[in-house]
Coordinates of C-alpha atoms and ligand atoms in Angstrom, one line a residue:
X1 CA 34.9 -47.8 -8.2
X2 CA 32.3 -45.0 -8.7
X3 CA 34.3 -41.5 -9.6
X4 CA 31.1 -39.7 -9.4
X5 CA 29.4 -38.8 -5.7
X6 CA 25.9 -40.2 -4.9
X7 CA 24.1 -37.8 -3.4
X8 CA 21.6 -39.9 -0.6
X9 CA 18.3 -38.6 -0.2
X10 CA 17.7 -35.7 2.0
X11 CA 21.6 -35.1 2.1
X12 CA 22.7 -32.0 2.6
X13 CA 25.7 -31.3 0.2
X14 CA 28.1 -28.7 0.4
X15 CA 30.0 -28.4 -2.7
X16 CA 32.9 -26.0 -1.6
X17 CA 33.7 -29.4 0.7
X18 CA 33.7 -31.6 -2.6
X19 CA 37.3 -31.9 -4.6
X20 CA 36.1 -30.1 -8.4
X21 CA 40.1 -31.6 -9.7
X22 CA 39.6 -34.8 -8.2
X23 CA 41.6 -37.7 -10.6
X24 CA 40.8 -41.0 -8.4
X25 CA 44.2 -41.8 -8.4
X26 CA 45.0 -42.3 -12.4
X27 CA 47.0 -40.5 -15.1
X28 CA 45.3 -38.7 -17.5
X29 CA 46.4 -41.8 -19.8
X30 CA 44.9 -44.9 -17.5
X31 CA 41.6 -42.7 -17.2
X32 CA 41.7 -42.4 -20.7
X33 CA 42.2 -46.1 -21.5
X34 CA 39.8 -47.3 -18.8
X35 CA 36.8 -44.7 -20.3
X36 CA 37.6 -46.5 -23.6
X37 CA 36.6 -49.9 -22.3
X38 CA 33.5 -48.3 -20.8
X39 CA 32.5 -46.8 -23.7
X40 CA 32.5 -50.3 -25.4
X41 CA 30.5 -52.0 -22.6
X42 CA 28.1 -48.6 -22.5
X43 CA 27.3 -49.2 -26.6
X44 CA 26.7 -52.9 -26.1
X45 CA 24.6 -52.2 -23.4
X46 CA 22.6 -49.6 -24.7
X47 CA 22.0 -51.7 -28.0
X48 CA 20.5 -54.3 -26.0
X49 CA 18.5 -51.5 -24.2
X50 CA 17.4 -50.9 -28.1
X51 CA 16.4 -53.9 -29.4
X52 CA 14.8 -55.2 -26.2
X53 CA 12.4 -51.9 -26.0
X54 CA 11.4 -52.2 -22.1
X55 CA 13.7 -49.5 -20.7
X56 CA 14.1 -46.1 -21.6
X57 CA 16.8 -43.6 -20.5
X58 CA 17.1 -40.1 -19.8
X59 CA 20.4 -38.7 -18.5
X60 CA 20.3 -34.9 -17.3
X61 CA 23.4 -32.6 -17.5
X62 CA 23.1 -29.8 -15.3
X63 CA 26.4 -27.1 -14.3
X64 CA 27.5 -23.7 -14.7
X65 CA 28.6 -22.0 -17.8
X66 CA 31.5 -24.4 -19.5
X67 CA 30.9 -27.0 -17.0
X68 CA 31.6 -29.5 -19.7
X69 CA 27.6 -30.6 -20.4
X70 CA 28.2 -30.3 -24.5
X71 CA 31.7 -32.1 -23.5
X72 CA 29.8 -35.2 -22.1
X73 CA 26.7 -35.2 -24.4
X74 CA 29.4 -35.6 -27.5
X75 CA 31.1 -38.4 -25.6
X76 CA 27.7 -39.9 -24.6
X77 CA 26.8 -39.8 -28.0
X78 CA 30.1 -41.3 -29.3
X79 CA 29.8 -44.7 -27.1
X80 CA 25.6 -45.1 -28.0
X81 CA 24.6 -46.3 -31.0
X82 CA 23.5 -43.2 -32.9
X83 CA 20.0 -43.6 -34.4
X84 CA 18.4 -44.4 -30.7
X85 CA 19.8 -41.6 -28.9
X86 CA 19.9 -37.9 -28.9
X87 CA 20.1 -34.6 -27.2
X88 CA 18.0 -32.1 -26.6
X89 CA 18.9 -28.8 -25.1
X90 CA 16.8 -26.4 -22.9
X91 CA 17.1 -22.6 -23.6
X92 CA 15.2 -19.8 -21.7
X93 CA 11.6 -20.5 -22.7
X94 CA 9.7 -19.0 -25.6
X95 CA 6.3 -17.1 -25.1
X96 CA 4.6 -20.1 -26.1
X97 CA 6.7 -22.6 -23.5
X98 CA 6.2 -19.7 -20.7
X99 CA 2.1 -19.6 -21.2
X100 CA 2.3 -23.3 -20.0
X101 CA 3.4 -25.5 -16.6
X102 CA 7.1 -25.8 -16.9
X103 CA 7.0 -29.6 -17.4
X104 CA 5.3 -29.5 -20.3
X105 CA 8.2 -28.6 -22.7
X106 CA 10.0 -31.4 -20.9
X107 CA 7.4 -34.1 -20.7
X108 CA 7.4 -33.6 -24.3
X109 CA 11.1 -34.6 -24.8
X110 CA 11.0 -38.0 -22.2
X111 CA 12.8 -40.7 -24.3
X112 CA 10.4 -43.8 -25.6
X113 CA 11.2 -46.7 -24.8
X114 CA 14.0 -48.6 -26.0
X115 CA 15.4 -44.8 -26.8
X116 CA 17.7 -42.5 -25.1
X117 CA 17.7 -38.8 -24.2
X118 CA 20.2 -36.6 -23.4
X119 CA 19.0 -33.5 -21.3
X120 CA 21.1 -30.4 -21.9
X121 CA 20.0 -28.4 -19.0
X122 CA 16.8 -28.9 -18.0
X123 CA 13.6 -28.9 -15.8
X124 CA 16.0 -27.9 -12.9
X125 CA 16.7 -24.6 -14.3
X126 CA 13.1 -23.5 -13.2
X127 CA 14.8 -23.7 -9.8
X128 CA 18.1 -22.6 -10.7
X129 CA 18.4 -19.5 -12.8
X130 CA 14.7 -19.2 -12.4
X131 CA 15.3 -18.6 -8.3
X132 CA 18.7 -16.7 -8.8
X133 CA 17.6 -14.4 -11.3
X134 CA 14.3 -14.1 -9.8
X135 CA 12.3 -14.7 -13.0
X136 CA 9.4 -15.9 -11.2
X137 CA 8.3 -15.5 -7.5
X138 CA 9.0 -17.8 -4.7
X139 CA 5.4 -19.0 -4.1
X140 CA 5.7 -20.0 -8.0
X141 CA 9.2 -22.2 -8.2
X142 CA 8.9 -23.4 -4.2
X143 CA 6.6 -26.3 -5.0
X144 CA 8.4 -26.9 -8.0
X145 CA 10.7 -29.5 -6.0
X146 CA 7.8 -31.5 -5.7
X147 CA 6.1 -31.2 -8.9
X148 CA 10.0 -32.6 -10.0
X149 CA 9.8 -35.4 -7.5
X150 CA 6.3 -36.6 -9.0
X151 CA 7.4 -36.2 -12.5
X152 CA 10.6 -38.1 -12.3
X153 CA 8.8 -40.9 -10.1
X154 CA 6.4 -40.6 -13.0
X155 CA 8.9 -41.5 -15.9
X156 CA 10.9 -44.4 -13.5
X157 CA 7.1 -46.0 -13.2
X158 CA 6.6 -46.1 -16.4
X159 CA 10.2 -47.9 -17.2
X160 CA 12.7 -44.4 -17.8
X161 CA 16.2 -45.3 -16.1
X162 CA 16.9 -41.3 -14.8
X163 CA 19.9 -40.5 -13.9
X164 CA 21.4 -36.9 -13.2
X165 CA 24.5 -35.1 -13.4
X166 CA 26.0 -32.2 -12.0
X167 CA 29.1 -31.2 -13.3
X168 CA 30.9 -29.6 -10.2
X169 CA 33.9 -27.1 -11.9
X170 CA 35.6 -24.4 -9.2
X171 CA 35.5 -21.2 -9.9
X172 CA 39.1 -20.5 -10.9
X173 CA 38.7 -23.4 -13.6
X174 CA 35.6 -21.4 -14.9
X175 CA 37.4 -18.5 -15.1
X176 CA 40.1 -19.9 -17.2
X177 CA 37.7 -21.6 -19.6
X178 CA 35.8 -18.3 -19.9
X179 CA 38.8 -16.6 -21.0
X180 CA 40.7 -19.2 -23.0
X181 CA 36.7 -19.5 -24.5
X182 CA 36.8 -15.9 -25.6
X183 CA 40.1 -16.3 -27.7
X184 CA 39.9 -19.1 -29.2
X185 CA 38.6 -18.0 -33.0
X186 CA 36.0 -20.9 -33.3
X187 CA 34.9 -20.9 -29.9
X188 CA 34.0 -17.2 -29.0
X189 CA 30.7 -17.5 -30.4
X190 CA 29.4 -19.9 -27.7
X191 CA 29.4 -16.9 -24.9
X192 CA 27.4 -14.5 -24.4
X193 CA 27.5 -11.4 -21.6
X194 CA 25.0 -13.4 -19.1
X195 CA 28.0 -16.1 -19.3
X196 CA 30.0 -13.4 -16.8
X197 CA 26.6 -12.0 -15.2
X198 CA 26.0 -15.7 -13.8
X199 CA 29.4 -15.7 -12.3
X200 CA 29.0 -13.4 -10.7
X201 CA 25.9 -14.7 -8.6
X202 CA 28.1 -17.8 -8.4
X203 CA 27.0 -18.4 -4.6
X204 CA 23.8 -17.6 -5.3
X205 CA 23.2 -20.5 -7.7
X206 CA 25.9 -22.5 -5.3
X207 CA 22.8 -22.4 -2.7
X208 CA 19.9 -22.9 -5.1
X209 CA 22.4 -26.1 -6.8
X210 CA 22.6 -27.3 -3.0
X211 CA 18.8 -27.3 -2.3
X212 CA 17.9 -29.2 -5.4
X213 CA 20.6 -31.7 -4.9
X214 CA 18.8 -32.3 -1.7
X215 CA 15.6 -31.9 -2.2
X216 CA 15.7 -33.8 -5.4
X217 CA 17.8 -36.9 -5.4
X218 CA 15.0 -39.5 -4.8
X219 CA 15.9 -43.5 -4.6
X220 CA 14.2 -43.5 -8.0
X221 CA 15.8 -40.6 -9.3
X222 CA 19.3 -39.6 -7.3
X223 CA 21.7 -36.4 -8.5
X224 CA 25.3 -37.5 -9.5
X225 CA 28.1 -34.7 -8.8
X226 CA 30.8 -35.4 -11.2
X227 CA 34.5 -33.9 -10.6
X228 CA 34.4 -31.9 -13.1
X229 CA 37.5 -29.7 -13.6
X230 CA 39.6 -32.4 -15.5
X231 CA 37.7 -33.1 -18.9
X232 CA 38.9 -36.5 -19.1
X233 CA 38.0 -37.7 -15.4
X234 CA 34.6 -35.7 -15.8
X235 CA 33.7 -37.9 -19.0
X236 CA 35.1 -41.1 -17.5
X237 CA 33.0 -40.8 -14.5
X238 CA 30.0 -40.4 -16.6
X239 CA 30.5 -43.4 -18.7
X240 CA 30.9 -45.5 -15.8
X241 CA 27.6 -44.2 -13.5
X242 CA 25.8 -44.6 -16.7
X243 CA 26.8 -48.1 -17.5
X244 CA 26.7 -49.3 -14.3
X245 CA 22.9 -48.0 -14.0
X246 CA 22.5 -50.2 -17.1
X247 CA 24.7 -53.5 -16.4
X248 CA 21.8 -54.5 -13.6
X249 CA 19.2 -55.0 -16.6
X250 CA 21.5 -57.0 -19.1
X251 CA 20.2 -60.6 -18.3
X252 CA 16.7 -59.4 -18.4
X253 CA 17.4 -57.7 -21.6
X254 CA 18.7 -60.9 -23.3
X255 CA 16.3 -62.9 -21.9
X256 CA 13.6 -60.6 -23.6
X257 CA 15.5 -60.6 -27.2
X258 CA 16.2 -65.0 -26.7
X259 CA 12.8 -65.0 -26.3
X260 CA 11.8 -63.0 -29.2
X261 CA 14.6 -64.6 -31.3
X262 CA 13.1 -68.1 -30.3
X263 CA 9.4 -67.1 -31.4
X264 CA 11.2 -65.5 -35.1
X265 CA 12.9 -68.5 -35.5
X266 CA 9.2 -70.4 -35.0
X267 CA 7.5 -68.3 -37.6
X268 CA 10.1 -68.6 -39.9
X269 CA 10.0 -72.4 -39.3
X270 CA 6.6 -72.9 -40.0
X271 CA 6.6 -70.0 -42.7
X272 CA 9.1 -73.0 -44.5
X273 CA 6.9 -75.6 -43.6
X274 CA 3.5 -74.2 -45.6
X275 CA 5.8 -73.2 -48.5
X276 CA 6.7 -76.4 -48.6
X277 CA 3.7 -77.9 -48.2
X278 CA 2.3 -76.0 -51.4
X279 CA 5.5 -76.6 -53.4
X280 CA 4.4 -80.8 -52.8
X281 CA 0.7 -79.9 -53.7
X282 CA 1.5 -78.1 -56.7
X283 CA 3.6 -81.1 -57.6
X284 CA 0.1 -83.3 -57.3
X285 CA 2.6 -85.3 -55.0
Ligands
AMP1 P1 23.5 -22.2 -22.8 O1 23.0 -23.5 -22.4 O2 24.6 -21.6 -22.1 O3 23.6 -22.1 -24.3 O4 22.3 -21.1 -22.5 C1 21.0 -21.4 -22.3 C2 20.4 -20.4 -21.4 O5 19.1 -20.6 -21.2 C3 21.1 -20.4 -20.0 O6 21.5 -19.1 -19.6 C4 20.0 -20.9 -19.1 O7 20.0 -20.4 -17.8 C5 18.7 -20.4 -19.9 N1 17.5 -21.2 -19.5 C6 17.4 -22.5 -19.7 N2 16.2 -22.9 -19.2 C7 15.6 -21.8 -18.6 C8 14.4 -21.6 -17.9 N3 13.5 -22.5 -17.7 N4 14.1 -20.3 -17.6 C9 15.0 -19.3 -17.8 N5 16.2 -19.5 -18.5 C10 16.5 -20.7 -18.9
MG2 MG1 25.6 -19.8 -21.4

């Protein structure tokens, strides 16, 4: 069963409606035990994904502060097989990022083919924090929905699977990670005073979260919302969404490497064959 919500195009979402501690009926245990057998099929399926080089995949994490997006980019990044997949994570944007369209730091990062990419934030936050915070004017990130539309269209054309994630916590749950956050002696570090600023436009960004679920989740390119205040049913529902956007390409994926093992397997035939041929020649046979 999917754990995560598919958000249709056009729907309008509201997310105080949607269950943030949802479990789908299991323990913490079973959901534990099931992830593990995900993660397995996830890793085979991304090392086909590899080795056949047709498909590329870009997953984007987007949520508030201690949503859990470092959570599930170390869990993502457990199941796939290291060397083709990383993440890359999108801060406020330097002078030299800011003098240019806000795609182009993004474009930049797209995963090649074969590869995957794990989006830490994103181009989304040029209508999140951008809108809430009122970094830019509304004329400037109004048509930015769009310009997201054409890019993502842009990356599925050219073979990117896209899939997007937003890690739905309540705001009680923040609170508590916030605070258990601060004392924790390894942990502190991570926050910073905009941490609590943010929360406290929380419906502010609830709205601007709610507009680019809708405006954004294409058939190409839909928005995920993931339960998100139980770690372990957060990361369990991510593993499954992103293998099952993956099982649908298996065959074709080992029809492409059978095919390529086939024509190996022919030049290293006839690669025998010559060496052979010269080995009798040399004889004088
Ligand atoms: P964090 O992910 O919590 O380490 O912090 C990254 C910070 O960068 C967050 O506060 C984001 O809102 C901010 N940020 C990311 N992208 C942008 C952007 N395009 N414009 C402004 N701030 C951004
Ligand atoms: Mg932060």
């Amino acid at each position: 069963m999917a754990y995560s919500k598919l958000v249709k195009p056009g729907q309008r979402i509201r997310l105080d409606d949607l269950d943030t501690a949802e479990d789908g009926g299991l323990s913490k245990e079973e959901g534990k035990q099931l992830s593990a057998e995900l993660s397995t099929r996830l890793g085979e399926l991304q090392e086909l994904m590899f080795a056949a080089r047709e498909t590329a995949l870009l997953v984007v994490l987007q949520g508030r502060d201690t949503g859990g997006k470092d959570g599930v980019a170390k869990c993502l990044m457990r199941a796939m097989h290291a060397p083709s997949c990383r993440v890359v994570s999108f801060k406020a944007p330097t002078p030299d990022e800011l003098a240019r369209d806000f795609l182009w730091r993004v474009h930049r990062e797209v995963p090649a083919k074969g590869f995957c990419t794990i989006f830490n934030r994103s181009h989304y936050e040029d209508v999140l924090v951008v809108r809430v915070r009122r970094l830019a004017p509304e004329k400037v990130w109004r048509p930015r929905y769009d310009r997201i539309n054409d890019f993502e269209r842009l990356l599925v054309e050219n073979g990117t699977i896209v899939l997007k994630f937003f890690l739905h916590i309540s705001r009680e749950e923040q609170e508590k990670r916030l605070l258990d956050r601060e004392k924790d002696p390894v942990k502190a570090w991570k926050l910073n005073v905009e941490d609590w600023k943010d929360r406290s436009l929380w419906d502010s960004y609830t709205k601007a979260y709610e507009e680019a679920l809708r405006r954004c989740s294409t058939e190409e390119a839909p928005w995920r919302i993931v339960p998100a205040d139980r770690k372990w049913f957060r990361d369990l529902a991510i593993i499954e969404a992103v293998g099952d956007a993956l099982e649908p390409f298996r065959v074709r994926w080992m029809d492409r490497l059978e095919r390529m093992s086939r024509e190996t397997r022919r030049e290293l035939e006839e690669y025998r064959r010559s060496m052979g041929q010269q080995a009798q020649e040399s004889a004088g046979v």
